[in-house]
mmCIF file of C-alpha atoms and ligand atoms in Angstrom:
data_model
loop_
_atom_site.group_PDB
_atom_site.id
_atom_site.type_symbol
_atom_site.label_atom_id
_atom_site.label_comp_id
_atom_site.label_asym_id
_atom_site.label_seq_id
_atom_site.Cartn_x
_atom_site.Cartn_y
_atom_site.Cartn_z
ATOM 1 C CA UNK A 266 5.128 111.479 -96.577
ATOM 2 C CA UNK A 267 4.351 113.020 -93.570
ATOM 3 C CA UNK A 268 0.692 112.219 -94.074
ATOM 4 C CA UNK A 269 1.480 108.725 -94.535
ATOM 5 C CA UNK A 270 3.162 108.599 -91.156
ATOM 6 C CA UNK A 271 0.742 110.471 -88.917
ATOM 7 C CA UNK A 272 -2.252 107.883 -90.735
ATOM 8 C CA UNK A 273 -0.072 105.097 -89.571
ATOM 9 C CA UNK A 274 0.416 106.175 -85.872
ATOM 10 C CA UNK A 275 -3.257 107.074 -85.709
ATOM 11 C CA UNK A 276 -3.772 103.390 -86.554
ATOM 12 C CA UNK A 277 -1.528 101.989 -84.413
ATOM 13 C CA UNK A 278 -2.769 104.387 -81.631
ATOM 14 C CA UNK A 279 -6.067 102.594 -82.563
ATOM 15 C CA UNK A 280 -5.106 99.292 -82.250
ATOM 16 C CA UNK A 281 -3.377 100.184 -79.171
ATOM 17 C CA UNK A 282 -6.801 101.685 -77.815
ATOM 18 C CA UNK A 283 -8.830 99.116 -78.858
ATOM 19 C CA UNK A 284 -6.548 96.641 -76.896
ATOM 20 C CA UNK A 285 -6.528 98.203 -74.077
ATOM 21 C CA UNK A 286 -10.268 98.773 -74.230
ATOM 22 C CA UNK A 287 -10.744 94.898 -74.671
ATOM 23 C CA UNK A 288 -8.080 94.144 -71.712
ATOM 24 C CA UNK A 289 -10.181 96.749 -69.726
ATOM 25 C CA UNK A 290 -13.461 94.905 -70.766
ATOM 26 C CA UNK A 291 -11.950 91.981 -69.722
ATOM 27 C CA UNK A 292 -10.715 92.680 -66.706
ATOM 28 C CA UNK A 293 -14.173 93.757 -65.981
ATOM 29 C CA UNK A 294 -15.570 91.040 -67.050
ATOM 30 C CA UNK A 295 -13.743 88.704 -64.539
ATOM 31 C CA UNK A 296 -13.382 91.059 -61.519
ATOM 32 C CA UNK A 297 -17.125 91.475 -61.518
ATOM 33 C CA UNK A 298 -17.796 87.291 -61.986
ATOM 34 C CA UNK A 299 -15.027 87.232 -59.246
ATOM 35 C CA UNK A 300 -17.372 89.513 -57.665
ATOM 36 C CA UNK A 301 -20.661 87.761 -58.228
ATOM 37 C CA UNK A 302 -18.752 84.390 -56.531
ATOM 38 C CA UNK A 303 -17.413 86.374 -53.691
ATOM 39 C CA UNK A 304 -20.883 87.535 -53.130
ATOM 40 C CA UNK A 305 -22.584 83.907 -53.832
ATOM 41 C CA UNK A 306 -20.269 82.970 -51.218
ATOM 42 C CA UNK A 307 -20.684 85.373 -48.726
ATOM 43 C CA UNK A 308 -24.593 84.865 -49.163
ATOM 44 C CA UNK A 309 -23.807 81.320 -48.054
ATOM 45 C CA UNK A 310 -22.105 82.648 -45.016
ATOM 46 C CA UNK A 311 -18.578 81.745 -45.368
ATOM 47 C CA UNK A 312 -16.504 85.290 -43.674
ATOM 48 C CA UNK A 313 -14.556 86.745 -46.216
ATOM 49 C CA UNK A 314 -10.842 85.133 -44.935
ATOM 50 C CA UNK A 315 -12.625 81.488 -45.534
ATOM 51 C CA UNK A 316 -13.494 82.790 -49.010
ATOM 52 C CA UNK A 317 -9.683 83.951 -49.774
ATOM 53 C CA UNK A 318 -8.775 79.951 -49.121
ATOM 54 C CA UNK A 319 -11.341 78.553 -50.664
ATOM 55 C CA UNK A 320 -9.693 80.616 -53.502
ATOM 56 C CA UNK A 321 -6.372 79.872 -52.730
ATOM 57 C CA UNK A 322 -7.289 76.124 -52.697
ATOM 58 C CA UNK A 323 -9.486 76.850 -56.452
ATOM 59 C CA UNK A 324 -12.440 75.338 -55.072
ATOM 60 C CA UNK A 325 -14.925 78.184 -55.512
ATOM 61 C CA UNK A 326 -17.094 76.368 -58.261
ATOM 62 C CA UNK A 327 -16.821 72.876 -55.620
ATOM 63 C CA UNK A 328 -18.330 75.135 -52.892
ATOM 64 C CA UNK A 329 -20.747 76.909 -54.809
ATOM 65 C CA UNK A 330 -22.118 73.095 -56.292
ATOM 66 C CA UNK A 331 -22.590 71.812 -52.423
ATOM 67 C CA UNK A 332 -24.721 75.420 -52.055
ATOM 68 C CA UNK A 333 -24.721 75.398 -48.623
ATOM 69 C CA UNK A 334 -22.314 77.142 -45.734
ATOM 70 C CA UNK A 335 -20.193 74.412 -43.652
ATOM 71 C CA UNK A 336 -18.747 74.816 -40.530
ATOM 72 C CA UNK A 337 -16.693 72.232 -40.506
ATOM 73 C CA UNK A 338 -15.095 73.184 -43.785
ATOM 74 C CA UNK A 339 -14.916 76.994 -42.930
ATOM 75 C CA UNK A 340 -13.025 76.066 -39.478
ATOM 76 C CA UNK A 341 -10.772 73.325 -40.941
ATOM 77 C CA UNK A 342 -9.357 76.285 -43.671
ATOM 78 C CA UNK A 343 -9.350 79.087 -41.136
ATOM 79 C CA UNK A 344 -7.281 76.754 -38.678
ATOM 80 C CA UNK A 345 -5.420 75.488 -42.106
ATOM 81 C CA UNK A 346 -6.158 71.856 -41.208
ATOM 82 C CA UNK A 347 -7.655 71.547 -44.344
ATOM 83 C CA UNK A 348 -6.603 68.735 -46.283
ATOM 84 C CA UNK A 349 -8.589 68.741 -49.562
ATOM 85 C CA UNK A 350 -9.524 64.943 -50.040
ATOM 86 C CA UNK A 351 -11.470 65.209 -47.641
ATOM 87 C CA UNK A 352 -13.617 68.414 -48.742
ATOM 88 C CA UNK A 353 -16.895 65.979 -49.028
ATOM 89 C CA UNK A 354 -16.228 64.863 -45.269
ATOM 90 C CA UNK A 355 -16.204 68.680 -43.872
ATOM 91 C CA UNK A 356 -19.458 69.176 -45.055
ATOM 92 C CA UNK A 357 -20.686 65.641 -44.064
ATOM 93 C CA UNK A 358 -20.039 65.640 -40.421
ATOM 94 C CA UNK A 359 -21.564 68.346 -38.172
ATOM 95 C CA UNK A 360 -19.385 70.837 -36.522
ATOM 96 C CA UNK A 361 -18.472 70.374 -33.120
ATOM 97 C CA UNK A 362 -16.576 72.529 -31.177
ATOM 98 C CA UNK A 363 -13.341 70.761 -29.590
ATOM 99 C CA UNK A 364 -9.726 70.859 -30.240
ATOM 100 C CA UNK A 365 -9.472 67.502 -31.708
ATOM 101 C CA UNK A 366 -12.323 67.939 -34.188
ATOM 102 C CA UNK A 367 -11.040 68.227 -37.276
ATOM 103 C CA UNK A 368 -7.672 66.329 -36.171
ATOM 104 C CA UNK A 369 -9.665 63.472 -35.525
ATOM 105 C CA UNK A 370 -11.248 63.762 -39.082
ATOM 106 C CA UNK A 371 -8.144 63.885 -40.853
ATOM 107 C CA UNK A 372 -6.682 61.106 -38.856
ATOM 108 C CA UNK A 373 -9.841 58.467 -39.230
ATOM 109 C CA UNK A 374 -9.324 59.141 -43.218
ATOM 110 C CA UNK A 375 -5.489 58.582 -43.125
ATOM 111 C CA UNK A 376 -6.158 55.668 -40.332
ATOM 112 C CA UNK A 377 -8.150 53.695 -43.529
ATOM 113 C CA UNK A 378 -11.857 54.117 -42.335
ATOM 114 C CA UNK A 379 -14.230 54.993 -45.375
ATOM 115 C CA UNK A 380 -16.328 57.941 -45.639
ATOM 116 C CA UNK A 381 -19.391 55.529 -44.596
ATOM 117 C CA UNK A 382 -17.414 54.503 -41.184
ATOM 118 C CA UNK A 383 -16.030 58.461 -40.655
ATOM 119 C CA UNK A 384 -19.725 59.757 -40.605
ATOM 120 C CA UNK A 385 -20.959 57.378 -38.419
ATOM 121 C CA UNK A 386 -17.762 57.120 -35.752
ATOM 122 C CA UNK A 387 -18.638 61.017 -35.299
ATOM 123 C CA UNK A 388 -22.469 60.130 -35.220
ATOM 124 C CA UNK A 389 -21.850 57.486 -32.089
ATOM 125 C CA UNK A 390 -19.270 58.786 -30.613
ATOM 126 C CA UNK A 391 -17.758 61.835 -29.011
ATOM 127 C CA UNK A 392 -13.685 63.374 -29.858
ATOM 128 C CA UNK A 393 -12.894 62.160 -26.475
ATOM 129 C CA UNK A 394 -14.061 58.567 -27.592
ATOM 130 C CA UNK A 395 -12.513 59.036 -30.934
ATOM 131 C CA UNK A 396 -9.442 60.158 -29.590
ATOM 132 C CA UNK A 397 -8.770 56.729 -27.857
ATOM 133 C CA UNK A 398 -10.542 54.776 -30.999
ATOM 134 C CA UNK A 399 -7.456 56.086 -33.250
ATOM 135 C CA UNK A 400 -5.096 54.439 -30.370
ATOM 136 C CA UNK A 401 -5.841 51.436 -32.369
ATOM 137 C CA UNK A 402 -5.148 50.502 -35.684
ATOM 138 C CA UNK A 403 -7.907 50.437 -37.921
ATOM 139 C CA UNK A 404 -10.734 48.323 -37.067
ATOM 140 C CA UNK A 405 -12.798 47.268 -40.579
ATOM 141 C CA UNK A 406 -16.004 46.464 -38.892
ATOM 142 C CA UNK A 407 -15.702 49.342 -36.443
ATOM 143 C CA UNK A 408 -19.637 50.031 -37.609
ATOM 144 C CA UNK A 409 -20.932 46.793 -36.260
ATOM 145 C CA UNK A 410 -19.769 47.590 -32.315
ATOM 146 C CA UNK A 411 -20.277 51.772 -32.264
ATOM 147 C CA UNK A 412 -23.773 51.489 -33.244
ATOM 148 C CA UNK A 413 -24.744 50.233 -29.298
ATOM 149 C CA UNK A 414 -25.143 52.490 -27.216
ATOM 150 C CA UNK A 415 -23.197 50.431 -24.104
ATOM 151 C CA UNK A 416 -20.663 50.019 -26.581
ATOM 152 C CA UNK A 417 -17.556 51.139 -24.428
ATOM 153 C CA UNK A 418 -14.082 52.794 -26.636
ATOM 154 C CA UNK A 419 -12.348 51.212 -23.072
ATOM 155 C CA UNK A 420 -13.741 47.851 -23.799
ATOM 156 C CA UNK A 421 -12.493 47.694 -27.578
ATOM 157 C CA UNK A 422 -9.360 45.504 -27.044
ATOM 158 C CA UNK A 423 -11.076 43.234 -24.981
ATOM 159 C CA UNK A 424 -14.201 43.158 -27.314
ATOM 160 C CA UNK A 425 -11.799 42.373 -30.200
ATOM 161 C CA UNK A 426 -9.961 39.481 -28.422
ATOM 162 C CA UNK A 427 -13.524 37.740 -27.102
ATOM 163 C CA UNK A 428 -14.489 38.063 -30.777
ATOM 164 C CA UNK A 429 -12.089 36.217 -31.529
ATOM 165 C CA UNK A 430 -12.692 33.543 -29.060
ATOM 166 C CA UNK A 431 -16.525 33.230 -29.483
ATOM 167 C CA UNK A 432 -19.136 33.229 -32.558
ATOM 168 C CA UNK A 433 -21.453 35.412 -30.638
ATOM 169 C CA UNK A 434 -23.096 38.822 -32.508
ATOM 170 C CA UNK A 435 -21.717 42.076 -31.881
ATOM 171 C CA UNK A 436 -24.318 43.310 -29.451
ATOM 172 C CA UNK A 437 -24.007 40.135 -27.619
ATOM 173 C CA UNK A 438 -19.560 40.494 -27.506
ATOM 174 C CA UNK A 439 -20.147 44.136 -26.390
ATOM 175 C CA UNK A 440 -23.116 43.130 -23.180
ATOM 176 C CA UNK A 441 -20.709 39.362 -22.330
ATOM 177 C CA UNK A 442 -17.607 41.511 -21.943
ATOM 178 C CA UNK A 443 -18.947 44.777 -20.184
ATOM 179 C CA UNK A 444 -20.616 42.571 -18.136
ATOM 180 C CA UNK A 445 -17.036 40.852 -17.028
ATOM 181 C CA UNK A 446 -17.355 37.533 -18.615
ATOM 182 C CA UNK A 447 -14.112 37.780 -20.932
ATOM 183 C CA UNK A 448 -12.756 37.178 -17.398
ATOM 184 C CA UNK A 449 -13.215 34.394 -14.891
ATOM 185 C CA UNK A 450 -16.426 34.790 -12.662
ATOM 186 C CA UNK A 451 -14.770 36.203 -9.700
ATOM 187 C CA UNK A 452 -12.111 38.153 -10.935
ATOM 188 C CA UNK A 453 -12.299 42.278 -11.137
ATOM 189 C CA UNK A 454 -14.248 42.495 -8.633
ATOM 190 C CA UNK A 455 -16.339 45.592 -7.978
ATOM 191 C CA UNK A 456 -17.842 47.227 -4.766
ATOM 192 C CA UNK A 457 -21.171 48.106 -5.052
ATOM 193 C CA UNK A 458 -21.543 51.932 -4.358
ATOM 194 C CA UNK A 459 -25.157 52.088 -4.293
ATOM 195 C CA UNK A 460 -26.780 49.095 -2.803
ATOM 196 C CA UNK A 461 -30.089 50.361 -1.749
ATOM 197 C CA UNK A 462 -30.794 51.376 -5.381
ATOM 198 C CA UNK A 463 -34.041 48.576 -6.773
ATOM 199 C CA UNK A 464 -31.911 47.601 -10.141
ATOM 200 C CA UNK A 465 -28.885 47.230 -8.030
ATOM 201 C CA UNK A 466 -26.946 44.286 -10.025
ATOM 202 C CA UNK A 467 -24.992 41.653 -7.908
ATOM 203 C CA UNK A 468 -23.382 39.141 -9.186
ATOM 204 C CA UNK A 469 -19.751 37.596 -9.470
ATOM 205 C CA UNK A 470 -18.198 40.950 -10.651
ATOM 206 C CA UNK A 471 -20.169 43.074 -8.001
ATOM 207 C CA UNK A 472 -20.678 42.637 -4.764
ATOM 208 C CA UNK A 473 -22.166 44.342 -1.917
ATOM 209 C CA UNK A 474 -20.152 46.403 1.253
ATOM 210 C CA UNK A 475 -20.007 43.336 4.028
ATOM 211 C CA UNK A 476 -22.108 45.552 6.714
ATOM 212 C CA UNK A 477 -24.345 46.725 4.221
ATOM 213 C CA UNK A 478 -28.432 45.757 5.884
ATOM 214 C CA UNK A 479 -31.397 47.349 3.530
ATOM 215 C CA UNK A 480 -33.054 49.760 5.750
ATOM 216 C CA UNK A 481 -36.813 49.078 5.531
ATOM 217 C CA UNK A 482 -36.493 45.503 5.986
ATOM 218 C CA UNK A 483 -40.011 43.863 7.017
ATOM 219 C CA UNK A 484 -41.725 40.633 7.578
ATOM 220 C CA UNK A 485 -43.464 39.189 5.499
ATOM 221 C CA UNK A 486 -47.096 38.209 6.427
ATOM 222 C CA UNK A 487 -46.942 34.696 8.291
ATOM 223 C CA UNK A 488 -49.547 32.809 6.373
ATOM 224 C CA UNK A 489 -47.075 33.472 3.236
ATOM 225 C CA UNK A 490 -44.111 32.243 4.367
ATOM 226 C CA UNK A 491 -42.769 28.599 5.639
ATOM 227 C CA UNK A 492 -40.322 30.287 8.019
ATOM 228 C CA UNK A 493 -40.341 33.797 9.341
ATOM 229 C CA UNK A 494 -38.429 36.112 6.208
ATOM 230 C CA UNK A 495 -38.001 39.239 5.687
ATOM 231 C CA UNK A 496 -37.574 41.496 2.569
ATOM 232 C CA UNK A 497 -37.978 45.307 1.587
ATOM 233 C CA UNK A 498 -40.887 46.987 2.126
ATOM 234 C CA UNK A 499 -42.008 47.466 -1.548
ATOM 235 C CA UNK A 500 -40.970 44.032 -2.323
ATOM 236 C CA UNK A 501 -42.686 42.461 0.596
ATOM 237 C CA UNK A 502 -45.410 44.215 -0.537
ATOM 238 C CA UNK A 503 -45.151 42.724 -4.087
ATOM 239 C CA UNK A 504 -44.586 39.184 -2.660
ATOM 240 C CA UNK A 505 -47.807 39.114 -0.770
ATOM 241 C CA UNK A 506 -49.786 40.821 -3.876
ATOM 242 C CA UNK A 507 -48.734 37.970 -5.686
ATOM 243 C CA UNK A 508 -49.276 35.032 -2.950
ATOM 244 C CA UNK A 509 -52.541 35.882 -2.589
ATOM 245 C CA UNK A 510 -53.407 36.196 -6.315
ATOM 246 C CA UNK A 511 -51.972 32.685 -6.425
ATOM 247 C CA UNK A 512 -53.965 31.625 -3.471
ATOM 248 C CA UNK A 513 -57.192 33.203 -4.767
ATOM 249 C CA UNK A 514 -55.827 30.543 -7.754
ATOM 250 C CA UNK A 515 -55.966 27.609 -5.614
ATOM 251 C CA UNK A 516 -52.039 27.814 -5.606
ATOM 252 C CA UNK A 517 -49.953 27.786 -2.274
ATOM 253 C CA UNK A 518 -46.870 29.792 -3.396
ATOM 254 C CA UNK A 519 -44.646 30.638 0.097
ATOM 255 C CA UNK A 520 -41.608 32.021 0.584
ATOM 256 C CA UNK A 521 -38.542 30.150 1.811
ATOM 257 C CA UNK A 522 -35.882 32.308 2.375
ATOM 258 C CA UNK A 523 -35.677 36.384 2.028
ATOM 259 C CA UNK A 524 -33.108 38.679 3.541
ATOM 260 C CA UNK A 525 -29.691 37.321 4.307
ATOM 261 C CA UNK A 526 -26.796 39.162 6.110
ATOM 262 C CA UNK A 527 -23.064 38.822 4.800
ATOM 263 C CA UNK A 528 -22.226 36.520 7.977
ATOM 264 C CA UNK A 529 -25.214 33.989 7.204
ATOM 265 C CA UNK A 530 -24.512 34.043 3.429
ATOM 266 C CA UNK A 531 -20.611 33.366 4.732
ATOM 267 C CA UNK A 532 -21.601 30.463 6.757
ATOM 268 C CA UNK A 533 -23.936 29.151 3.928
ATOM 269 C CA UNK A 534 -21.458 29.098 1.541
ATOM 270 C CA UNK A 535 -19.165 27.365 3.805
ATOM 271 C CA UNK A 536 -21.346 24.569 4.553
ATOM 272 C CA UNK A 537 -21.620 23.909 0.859
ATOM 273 C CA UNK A 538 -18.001 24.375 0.216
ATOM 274 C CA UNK A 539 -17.438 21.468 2.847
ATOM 275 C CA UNK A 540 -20.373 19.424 1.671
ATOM 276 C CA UNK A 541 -19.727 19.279 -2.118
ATOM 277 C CA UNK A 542 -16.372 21.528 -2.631
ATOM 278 C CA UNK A 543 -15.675 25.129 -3.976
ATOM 279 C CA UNK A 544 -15.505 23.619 -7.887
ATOM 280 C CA UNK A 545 -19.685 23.279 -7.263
ATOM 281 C CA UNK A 546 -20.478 25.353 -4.609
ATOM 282 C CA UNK A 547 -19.679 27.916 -6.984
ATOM 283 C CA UNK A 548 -22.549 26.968 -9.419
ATOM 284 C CA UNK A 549 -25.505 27.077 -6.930
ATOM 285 C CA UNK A 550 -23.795 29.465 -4.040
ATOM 286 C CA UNK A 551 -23.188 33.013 -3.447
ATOM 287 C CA UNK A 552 -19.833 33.908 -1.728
ATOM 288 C CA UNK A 553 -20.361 36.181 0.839
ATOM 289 C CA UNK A 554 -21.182 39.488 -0.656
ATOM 290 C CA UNK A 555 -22.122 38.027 -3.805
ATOM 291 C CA UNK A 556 -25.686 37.263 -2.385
ATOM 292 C CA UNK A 557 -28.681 38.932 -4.071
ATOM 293 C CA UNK A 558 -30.493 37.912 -0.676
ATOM 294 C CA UNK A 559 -28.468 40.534 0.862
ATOM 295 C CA UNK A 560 -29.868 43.212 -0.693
ATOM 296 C CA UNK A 561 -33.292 42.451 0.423
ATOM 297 C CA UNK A 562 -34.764 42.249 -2.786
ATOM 298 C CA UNK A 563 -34.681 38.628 -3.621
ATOM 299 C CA UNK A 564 -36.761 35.776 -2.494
ATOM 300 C CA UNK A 565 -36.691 31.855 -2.492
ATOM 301 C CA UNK A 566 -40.167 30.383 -3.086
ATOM 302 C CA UNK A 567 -41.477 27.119 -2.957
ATOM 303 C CA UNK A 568 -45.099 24.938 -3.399
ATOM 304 C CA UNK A 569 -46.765 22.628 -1.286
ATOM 305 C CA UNK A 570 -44.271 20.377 -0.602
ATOM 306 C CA UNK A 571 -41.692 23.024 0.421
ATOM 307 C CA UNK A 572 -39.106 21.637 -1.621
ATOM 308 C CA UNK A 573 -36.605 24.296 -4.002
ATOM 309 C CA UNK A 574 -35.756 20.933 -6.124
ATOM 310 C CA UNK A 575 -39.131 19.883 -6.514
ATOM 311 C CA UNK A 576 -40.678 23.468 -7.562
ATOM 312 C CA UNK A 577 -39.846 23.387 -10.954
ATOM 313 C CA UNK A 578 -42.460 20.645 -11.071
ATOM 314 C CA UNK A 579 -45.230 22.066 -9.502
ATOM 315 C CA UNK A 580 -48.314 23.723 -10.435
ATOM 316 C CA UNK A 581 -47.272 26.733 -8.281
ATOM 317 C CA UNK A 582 -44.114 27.279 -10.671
ATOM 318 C CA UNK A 583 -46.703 27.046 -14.017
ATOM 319 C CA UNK A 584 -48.979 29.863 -12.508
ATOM 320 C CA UNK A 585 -45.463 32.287 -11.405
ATOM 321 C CA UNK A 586 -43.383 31.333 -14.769
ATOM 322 C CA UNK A 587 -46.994 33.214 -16.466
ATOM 323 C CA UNK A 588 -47.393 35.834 -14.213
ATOM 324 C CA UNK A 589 -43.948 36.904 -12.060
ATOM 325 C CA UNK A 590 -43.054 39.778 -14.310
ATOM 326 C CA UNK A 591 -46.926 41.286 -13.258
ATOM 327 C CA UNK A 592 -45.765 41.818 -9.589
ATOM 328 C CA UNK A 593 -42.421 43.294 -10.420
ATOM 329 C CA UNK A 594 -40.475 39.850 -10.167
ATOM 330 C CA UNK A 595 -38.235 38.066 -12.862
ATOM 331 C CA UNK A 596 -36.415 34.585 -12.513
ATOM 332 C CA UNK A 597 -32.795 35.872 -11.861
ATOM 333 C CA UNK A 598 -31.007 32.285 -12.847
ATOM 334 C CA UNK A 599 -32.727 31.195 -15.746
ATOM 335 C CA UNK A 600 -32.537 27.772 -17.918
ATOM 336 C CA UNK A 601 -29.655 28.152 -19.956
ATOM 337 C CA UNK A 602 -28.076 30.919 -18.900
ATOM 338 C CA UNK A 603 -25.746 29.647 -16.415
ATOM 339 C CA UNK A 604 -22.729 31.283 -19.139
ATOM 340 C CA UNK A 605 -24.016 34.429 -17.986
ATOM 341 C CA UNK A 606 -24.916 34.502 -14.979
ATOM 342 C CA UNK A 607 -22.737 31.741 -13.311
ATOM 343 C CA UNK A 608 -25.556 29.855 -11.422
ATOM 344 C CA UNK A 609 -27.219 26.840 -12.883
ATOM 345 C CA UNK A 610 -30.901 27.345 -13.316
ATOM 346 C CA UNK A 611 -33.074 28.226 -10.286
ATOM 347 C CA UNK A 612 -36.646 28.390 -11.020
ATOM 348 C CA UNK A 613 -37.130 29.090 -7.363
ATOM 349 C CA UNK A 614 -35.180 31.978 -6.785
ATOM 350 C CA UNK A 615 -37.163 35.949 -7.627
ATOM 351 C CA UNK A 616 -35.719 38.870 -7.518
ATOM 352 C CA UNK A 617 -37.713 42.188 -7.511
ATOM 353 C CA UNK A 618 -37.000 45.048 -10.304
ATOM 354 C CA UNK A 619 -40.364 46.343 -10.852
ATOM 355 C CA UNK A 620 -43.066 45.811 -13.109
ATOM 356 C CA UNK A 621 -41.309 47.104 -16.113
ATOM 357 C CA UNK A 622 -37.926 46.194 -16.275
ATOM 358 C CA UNK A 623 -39.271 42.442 -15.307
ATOM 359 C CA UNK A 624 -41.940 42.632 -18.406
ATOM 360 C CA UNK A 625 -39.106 43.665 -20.412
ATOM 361 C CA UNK A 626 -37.029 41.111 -18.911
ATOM 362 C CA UNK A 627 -39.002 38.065 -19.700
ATOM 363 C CA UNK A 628 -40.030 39.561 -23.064
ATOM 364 C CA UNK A 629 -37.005 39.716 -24.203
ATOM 365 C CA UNK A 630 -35.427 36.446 -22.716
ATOM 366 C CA UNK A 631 -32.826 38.421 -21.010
ATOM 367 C CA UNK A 632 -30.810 37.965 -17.566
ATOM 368 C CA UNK A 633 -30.658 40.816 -15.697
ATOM 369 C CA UNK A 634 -26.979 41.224 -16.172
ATOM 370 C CA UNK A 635 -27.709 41.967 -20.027
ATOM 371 C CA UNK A 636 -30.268 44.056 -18.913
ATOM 372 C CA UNK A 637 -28.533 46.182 -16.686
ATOM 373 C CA UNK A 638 -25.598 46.772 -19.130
ATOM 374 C CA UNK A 639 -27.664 47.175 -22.025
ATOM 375 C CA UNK A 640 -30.173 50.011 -20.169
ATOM 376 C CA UNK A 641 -28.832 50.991 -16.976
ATOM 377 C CA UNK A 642 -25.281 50.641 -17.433
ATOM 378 C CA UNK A 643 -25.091 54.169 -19.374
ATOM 379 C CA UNK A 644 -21.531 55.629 -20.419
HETATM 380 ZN ZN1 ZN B 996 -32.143 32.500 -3.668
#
């Protein structure tokens, strides 16, 4: 009997070893795959406190898929602003290091924007810029303005509304209304600040301190000119280069009118104003300050007959509409443009930005306003 029961407990002592033995096996088992994950991980470079959430959250196998370390995700779980829809975006966008980073992230995704839109709002613009983008509500064709780079997070209301108003493309809403025209020509005014700078831009948003004089002012050579004129030293320079080319030509291209103070241009505009009324003054005169003649770098030309009215006719205007942008020159008031510039078309009238903004100029069919905000007009 007693036989019987010692053989029994030595079984059930065996089953009880070989159960623990399997647990222990077990156990093994998993702490050492746990292992090889927490190493796979490490290897990756997440620290070892990222790897406890990534844990915690049961992602492991999702992280060791992507097989590859991301900042983004390792700071949005150490700062626990981890939200886990949005795992694929972590490792999407770049890392950058500001407060409103990931914030921003998580906000853009519960604001409605798509993955697509998320990637490239971070891509075009910085958390500052995002910051005041998730002021509004969500844009669906956010894509279309970001992707310029004189698109302006400021501007975005006013963007939105001249949409609205116009059937122009994006690039063309984002240029119209940085350069002012969502507004009335003469409204928000701006002082110029640097008015001695060659791409200065003057026009009926800008305009120019009242005693400002360009300081290298010169004459231009007599045989050039129908009256005595003067204009900047490089331009002067420019004019004549190109007088004489279109004299070597057979061509008698002279310049009318160059440098104008703020009191002349004040007294010009005046006379106009009495002669045909403020309504179309407007269109072919500069208020005071408002003058590209001011700043030196501008110049009135005329053929033969001496006439502005008559130039567009002339042979002298065939040869300059070829060959302006070669000396530096574009036409500032072009055919066409007068929605942009707000001065009907003056074949007549030059202005000087060098030889290769003015190639890109007339290559492009731009006015200088679009020029300036698209290149020179940087945030
Ligand atoms: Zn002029």
């Amino acid at each position: 009997m007693e036989a019987v029961i010692s053989m029994r407990k030595a079984i059930i002592m065996k089953i009880i070893f070989i159960i623990a033995g399997l647990f222990l096996i077990y156990q093994l088992i998993i702490n050492f795959m746990i292992d090889q994950d927490y190493l796979k991980l490490r290897k990756l470079n997440f620290q070892p406190e990222t790897i406890e959430k990534i844990k915690a959250y049961n992602m492991i196998n999702e992280v060791l898929e992507k097989n590859k370390y991301s900042k983004t995700l390792e700071e949005s779980l150490l700062t626990n602003q981890f939200h886990k829809p949005n795992f694929d975006l972590y490792y999407e966008i770049p890392f950058v290091d500001n407060a409103a980073f990931i914030p921003n992230i998580n906000k853009l995704v519960t604001r409605g924007y798509n993955k697509t839109q998320i990637i490239l709002i971070f891509k075009y613009l910085n958390n500052k810029e995002i910051t005041r983008l998730l002021n509004h509500n969500l844009i669906s064709d956010i894509e279309k303005y970001i992707v310029f780079d004189y698109f302006l997070v400021g501007n975005l209301e006013r963007y939105l509304n001249y949409q609205k108003k116009t059937n122009h493309s994006y690039h063309q809403v984002i240029t119209q209304v940085n350069i002012g025209l969502d507004n009335p020509f003469y409204t928000n005014i701006k002082e110029i600040k640097d008015p001695h700078r060659l791409t200065v831009l003057v026009n009926k948003y800008h305009h120019l301190p009242n005693t400002f004089i360009p300081d290298d002012l010169s004459p231009v050579n007599d045989n050039l000119v129908v009256k005595t004129i003067q204009l900047r030293t490089e331009v002067k320079k420019a004019f004549e280069k190109m007088s004489n080319e279109a004299q070597t030509n057979g061509l008698n291209l002279k310049g009318t009118s160059g440098f104008r103070s703020y009191d002349e241009q004040k007294q010009l505009y005046n006379y106009y104003v009495s002669q045909d009324g403020k309504e179309l003054a407007d269109h072919y005169s500069a208020r005071a300050g408002h003058s590209e003649h001011q700043t030196g770098l501008a110049i009135d030309v005329v053929g033969p007959d001496e006439q502005l009215d008559n130039f567009e006719k002339t042979e002298e205007f065939k040869w300059l509409l070829k060959h302006h942008h070669e000396y530096g020159f574009i036409i500032r008031y072009p055919k066409d443009k007068e929605y942009i510039t707000g001065y009907q078309y003056e074949p007549w009238h030059l202005r000087y930005v060098g030889v290769s903004i003015a190639s890109y100029i007339k290559e492009n069919n731009l006015t200088f306003d679009e020029y300036y905000i698209q290149k020179l007009d940087k945030k």
